[in-house]
Short mmCIF file of C-alpha atoms in Angstrom, two decimals:
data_model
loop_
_atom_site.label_atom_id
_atom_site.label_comp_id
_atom_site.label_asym_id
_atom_site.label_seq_id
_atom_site.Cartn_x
_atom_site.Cartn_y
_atom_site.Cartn_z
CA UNK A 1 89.79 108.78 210.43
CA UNK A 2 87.07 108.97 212.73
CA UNK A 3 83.92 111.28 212.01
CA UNK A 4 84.89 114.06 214.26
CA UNK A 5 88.21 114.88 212.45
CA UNK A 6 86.15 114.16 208.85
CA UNK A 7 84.45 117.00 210.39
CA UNK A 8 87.14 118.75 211.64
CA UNK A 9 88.74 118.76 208.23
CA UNK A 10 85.17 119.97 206.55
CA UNK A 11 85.18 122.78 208.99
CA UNK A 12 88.57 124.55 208.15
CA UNK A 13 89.16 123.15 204.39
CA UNK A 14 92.24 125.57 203.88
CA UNK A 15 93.80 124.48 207.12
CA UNK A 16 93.91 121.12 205.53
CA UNK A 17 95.04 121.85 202.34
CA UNK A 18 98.20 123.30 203.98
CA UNK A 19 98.49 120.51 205.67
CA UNK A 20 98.76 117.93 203.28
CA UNK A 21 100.70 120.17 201.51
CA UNK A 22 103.28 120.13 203.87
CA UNK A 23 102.96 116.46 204.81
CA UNK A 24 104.00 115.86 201.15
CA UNK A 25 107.13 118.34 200.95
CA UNK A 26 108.43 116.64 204.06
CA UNK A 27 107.80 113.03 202.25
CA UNK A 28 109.09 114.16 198.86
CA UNK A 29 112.42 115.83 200.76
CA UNK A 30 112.69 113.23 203.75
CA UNK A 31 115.01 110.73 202.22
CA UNK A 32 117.78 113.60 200.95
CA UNK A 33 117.61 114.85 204.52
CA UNK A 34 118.18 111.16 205.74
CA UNK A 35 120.60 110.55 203.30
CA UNK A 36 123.19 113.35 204.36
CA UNK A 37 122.78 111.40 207.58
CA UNK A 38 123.60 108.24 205.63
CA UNK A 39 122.26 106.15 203.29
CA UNK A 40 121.85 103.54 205.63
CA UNK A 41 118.24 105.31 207.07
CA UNK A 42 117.26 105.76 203.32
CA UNK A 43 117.15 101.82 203.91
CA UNK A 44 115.57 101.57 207.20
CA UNK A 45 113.06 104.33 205.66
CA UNK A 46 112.02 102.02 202.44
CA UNK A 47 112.10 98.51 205.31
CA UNK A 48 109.73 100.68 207.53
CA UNK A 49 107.48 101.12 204.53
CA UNK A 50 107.37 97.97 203.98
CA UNK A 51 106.36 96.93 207.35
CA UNK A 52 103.67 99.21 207.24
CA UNK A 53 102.16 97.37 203.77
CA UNK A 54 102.36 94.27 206.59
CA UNK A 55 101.03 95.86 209.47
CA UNK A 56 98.06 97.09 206.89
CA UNK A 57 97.30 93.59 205.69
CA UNK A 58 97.04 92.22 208.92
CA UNK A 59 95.06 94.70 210.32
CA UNK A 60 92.55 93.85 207.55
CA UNK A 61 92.29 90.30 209.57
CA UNK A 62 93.13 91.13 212.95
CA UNK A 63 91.67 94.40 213.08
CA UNK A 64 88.90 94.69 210.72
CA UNK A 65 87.48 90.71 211.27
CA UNK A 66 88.65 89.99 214.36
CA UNK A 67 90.46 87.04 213.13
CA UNK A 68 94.10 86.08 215.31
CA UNK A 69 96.85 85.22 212.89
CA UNK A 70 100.31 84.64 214.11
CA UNK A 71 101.63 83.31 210.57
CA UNK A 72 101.15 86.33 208.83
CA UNK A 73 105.11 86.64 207.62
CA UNK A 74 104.54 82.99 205.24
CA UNK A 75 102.65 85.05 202.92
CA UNK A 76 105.23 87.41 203.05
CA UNK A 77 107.62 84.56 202.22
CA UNK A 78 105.87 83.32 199.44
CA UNK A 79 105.68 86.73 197.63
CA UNK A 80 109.41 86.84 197.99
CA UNK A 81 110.39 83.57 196.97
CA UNK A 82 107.86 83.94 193.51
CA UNK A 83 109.65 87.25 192.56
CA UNK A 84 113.22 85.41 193.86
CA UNK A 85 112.63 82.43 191.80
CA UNK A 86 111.19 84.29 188.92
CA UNK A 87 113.62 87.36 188.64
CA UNK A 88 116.94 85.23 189.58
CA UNK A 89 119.95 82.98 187.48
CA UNK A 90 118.27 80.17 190.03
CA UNK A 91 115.92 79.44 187.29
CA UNK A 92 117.74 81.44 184.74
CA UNK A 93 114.56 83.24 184.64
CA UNK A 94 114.41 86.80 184.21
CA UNK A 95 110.08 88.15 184.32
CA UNK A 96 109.85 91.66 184.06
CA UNK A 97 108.50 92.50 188.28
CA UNK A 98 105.57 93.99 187.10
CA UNK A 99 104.08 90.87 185.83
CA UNK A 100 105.66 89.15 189.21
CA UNK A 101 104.57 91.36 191.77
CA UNK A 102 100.41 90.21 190.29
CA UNK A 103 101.36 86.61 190.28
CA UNK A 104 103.50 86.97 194.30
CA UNK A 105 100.02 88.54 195.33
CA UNK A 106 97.51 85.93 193.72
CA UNK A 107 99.71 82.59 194.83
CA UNK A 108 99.76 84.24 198.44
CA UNK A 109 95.99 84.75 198.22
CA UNK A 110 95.81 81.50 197.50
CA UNK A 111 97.53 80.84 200.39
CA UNK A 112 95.52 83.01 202.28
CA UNK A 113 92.14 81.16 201.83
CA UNK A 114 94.40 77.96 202.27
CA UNK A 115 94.63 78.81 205.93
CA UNK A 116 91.44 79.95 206.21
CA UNK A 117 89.03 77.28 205.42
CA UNK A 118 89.82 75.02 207.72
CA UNK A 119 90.39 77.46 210.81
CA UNK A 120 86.55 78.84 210.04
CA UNK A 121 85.09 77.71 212.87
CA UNK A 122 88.31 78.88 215.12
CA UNK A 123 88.84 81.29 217.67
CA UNK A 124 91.01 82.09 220.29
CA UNK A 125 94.09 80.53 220.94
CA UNK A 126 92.85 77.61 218.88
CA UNK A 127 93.13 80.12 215.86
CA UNK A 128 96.53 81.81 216.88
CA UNK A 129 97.98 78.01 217.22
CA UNK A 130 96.91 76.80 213.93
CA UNK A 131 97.97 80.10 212.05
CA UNK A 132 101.45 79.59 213.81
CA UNK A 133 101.85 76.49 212.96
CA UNK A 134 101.12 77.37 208.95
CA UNK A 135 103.73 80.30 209.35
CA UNK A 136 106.02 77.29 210.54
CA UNK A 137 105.15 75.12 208.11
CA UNK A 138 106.04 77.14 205.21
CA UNK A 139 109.29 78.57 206.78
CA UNK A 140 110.31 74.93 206.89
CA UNK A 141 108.86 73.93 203.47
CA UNK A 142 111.72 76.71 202.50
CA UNK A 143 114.22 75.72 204.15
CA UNK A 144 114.01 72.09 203.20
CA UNK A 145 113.33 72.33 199.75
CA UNK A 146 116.48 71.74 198.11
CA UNK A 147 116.50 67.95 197.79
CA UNK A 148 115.61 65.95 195.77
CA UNK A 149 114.89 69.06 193.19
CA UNK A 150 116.08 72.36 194.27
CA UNK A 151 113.55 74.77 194.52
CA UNK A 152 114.22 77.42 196.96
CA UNK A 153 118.02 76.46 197.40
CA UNK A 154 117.10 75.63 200.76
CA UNK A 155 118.80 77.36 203.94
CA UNK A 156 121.39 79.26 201.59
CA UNK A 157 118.45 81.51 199.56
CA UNK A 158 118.54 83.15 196.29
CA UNK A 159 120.93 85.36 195.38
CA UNK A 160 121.68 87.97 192.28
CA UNK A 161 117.83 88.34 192.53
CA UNK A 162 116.97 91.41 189.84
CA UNK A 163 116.17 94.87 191.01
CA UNK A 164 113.15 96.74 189.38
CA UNK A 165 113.80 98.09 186.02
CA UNK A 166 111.45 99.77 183.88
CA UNK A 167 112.66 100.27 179.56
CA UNK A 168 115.97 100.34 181.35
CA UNK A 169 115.68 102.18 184.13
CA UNK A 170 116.77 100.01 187.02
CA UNK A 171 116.17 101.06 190.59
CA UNK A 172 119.51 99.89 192.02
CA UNK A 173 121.74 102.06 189.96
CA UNK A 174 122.72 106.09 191.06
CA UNK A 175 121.15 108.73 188.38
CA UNK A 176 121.33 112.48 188.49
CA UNK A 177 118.31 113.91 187.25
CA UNK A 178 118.10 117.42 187.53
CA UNK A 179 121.35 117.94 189.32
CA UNK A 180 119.69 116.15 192.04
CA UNK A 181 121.65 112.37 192.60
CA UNK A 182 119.44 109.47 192.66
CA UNK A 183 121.06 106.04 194.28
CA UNK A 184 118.85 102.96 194.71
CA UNK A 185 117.28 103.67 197.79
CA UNK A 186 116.38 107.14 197.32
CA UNK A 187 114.55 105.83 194.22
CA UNK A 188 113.21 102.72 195.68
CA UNK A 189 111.35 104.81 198.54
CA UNK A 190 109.63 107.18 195.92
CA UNK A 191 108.21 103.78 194.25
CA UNK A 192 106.98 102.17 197.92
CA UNK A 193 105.32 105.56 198.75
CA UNK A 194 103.37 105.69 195.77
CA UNK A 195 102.03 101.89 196.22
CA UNK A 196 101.81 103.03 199.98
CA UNK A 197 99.48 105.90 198.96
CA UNK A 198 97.54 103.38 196.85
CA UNK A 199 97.45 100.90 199.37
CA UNK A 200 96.03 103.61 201.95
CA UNK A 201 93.53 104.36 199.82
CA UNK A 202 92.40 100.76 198.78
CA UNK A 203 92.11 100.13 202.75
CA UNK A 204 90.04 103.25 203.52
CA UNK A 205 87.37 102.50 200.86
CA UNK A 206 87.41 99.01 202.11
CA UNK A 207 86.58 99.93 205.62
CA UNK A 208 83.77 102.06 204.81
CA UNK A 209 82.47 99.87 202.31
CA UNK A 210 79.85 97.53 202.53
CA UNK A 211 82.59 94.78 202.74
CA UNK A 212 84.41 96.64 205.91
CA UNK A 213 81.03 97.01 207.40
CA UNK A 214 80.37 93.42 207.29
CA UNK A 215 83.95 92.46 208.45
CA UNK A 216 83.56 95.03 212.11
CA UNK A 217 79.80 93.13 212.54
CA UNK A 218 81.68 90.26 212.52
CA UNK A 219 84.58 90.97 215.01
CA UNK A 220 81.57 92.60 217.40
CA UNK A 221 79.34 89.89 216.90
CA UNK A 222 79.79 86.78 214.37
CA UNK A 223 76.12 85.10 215.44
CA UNK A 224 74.47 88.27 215.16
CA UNK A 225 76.52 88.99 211.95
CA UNK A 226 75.15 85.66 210.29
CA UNK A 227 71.52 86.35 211.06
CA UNK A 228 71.28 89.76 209.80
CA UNK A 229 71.60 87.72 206.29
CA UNK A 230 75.89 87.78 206.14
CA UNK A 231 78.07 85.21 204.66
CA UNK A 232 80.33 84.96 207.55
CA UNK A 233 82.32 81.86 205.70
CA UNK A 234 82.88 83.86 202.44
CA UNK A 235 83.39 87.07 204.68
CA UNK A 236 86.34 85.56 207.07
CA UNK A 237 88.14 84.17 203.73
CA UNK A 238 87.96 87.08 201.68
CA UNK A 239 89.80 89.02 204.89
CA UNK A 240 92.49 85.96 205.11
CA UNK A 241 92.83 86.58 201.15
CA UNK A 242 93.40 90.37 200.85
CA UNK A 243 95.50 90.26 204.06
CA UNK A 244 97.83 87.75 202.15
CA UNK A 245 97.99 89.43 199.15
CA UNK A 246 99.02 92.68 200.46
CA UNK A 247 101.70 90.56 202.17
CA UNK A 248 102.89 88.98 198.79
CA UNK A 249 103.75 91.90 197.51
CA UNK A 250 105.61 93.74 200.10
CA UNK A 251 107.25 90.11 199.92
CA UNK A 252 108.31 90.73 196.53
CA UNK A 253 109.31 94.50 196.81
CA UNK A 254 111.64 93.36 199.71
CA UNK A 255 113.04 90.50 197.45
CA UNK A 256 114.09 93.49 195.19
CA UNK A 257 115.24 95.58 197.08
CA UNK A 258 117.61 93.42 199.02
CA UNK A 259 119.06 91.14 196.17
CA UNK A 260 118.98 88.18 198.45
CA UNK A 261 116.48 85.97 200.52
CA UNK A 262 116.81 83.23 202.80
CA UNK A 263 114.06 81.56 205.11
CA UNK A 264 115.81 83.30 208.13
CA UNK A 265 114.19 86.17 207.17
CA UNK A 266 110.80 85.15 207.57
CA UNK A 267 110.53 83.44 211.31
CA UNK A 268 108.33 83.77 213.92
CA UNK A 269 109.39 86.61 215.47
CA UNK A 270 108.58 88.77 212.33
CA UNK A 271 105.01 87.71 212.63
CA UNK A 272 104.49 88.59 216.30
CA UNK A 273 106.92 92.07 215.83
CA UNK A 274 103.82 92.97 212.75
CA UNK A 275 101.11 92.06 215.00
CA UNK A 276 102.83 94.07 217.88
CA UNK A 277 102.82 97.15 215.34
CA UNK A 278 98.89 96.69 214.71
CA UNK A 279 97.91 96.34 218.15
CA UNK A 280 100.25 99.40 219.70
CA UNK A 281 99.10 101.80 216.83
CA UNK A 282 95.88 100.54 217.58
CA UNK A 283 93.59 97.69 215.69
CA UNK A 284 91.05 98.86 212.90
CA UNK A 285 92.41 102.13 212.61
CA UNK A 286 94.22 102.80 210.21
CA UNK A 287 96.37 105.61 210.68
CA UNK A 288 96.85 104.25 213.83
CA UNK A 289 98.37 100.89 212.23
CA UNK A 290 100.31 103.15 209.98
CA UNK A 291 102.33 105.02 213.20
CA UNK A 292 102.76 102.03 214.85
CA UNK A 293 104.01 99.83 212.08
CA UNK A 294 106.98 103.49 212.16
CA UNK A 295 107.42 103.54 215.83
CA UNK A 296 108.59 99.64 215.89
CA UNK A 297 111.15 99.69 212.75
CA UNK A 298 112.45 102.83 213.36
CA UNK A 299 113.00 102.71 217.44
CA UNK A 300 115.00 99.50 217.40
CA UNK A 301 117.50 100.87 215.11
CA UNK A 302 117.66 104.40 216.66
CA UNK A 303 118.49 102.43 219.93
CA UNK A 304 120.87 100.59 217.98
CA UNK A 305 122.71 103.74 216.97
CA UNK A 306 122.71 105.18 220.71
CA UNK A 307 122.83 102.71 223.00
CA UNK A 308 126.70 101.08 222.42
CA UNK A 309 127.94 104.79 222.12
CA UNK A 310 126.32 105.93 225.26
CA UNK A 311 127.32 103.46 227.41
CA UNK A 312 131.26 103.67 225.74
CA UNK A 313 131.12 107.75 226.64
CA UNK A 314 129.78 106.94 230.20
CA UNK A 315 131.52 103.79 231.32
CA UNK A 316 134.43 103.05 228.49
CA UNK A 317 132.78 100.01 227.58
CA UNK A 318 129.71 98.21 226.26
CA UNK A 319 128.22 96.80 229.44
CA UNK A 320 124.93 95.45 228.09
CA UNK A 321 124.39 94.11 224.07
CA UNK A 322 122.26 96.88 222.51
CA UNK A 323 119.83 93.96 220.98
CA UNK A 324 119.35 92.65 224.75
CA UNK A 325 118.05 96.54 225.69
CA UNK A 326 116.08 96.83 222.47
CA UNK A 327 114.20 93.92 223.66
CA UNK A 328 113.44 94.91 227.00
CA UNK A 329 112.45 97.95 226.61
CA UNK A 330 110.42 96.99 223.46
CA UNK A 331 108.45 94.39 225.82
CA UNK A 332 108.09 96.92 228.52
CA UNK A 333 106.61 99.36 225.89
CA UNK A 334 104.55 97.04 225.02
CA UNK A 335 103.61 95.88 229.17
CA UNK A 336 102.68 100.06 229.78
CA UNK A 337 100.48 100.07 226.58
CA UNK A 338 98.64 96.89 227.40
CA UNK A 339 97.71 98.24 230.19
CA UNK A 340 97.11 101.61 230.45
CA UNK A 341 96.05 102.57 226.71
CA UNK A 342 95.27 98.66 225.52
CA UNK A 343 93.06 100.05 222.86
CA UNK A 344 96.73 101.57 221.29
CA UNK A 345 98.09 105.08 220.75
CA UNK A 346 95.57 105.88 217.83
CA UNK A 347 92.37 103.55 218.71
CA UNK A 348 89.63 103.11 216.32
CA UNK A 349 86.38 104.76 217.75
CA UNK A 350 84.48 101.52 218.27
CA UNK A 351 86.93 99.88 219.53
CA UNK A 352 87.49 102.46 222.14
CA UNK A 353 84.05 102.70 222.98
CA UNK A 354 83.97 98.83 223.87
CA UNK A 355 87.15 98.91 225.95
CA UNK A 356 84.87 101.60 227.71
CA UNK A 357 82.31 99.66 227.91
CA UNK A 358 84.01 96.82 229.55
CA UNK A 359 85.52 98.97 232.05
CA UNK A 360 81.88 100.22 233.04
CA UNK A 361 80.60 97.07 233.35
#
């Protein structure tokens, strides 16, 4: 939030008390309206939630230090495969997820500073190479360890991974509580929206904490950064670190949730289709990140829905593959944005005062 809707809000505090109100009816009712429509959106709703725990990690690097990473999905992976491996008959090892869900987040924070000390002194396309090549690396490390000790059971994944259960309760089973019916999804997108809310929170104290202020002087200016007396080196790998970790867990959530994993889930495109969410909702911003990270999951499946039917009532057949016209007009989307709003739909103040700045000069 910039400081002239903080002031906005201060001006007419009733106004946005109804507001959030209403904001958290619709959230609280959203996925019995979507599942009348079928449950299959309750699914794409709880996937888009997850991509927006992505898109926030990475705009902690991308957005908040200025730091390219094009590998983002391995720590995504890894938080997956720890929950997999440790919640699974692969191992014949059943942990309890919320003593998983820590460890998924700490191993890919691990990670995290793993790629970042050595691409310190990187920027550019010298740092989007190298942090493609460790989201390539790890893919691969997944898909090939099977032999001689199987590990990650190679290209054919885990299955019969557990769901979340809590003194018995287990997410993937339908309750009625209340004469209201609860199936898996429905109660696996109240969890994600409470760690979403969390999540939110955690990144807007970090961007106007001393931390966040530290991480924007070094995006603007990493020379001037270090001597005004900041530890750019400790700075950079604390933003690869979080980033990760908020990565590893939405890796482990989605492990859950889906009851199988393979590497195939975690290629390239995934990382470039997170850091298209963060730049077209607009980098640094938050709420910003947030609608862009729901404008790309939920318009490639509403366009799958449409587009075959549409082109069966007007010509009787399917004349183009829906997934070739998702793509298209997903890069021309993205063509229009770069360049007439490249600052994204919801830009950050400062970074919309640079682009201005640029443009003046």
């Amino acid at each position: 939030m910039n400081a002239e809707s903080i002031l906005a809000l201060r001006r007419h505090p009733a106004a946005s008390k109804i507001g959030v109100i209403m904001i958290a009816a619709a959230l609280v009712l959203l996925p019995f309206v979507l599942a009348n429509i079928g449950t299959a959106w309750v699914r794409i709703t709880n996937l888009a939630i997850l991509y927006v725990f992505l898109a926030l990690g990475l705009n902690i690097v991308v957005g908040f230090a200025g730091l390219l990473d094009l590998g983002y999905i391995a720590f995504y992976a890894v938080g997956a495969y720890v929950y997999a491996l440790l919640a699974s008959p692969h191992f014949n090892l059943h942990w309890p997820f919320w003593a998983i869900l820590p460890l998924g987040a700490l191993l890919a924070c691990f990670f995290g500073v793993l790629l970042g000390t050595p691409t310190l002194k990187l920027r550019g396309d010298y740092l989007a190479i190298v942090t493609l090549g460790f989201g390539e690396i790890i893919r691969i490390f997944l898909n090939n360890l099977s032999q001689p000790v199987n590990i990650t059971n190679g290209p054919q994944g885990v299955t019969l991974i557990d769901p979340f259960r809590i003194d018995g309760f287990s997410f993937a089973t339908t309750q009625s509580i209340g004469g209201l019916t609860f199936n898996g999804p429905i109660k696996y997108y109240y969890f994600l929206l409470l760690v979403l809310i969390l999540v939110v929170i955690l990144n807007l104290r970090l961007q106007n904490s001393r931390i966040g202020r530290a991480w924007e002087a070094i995006r603007e200016d990493e020379i001037a950064a270090r001597a005004m007396g900041i530890n750019t080196r400790n700075m950079k790998l604390l933003a690869f670190a979080m980033g990760a970790s908020f990565g590893g867990i939405a890796g482990g959530m989605f492990s859950a949730m889906q009851g199988f994993i393979s590497p195939e889930s975690f290629v390239l495109v995934e990382s470039v289709n997170v850091l298209a969410m963060v730049v077209l909702g607009g980098m640094g911003n938050i709420p910003g990140v947030i609608l862009g990270a729901i404008l790309l999951s939920f318009a490639p499946e509403v366009l799958r829905y449409t587009v075959g039917p549409v082109q069966q009532q007007l010509f009787g057949r399917t004349l183009l593959d829906p997934e070739v016209i998702r793509m298209l007009l997903f890069g021309f989307t993205l063509v229009i944005m770069m360049l007439f709003r490249p600052a994204g739909i919801l830009p950050s103040a400062t970074r919309k005062r640079e682009l201005e700045s640029k443009r003046g000069a």
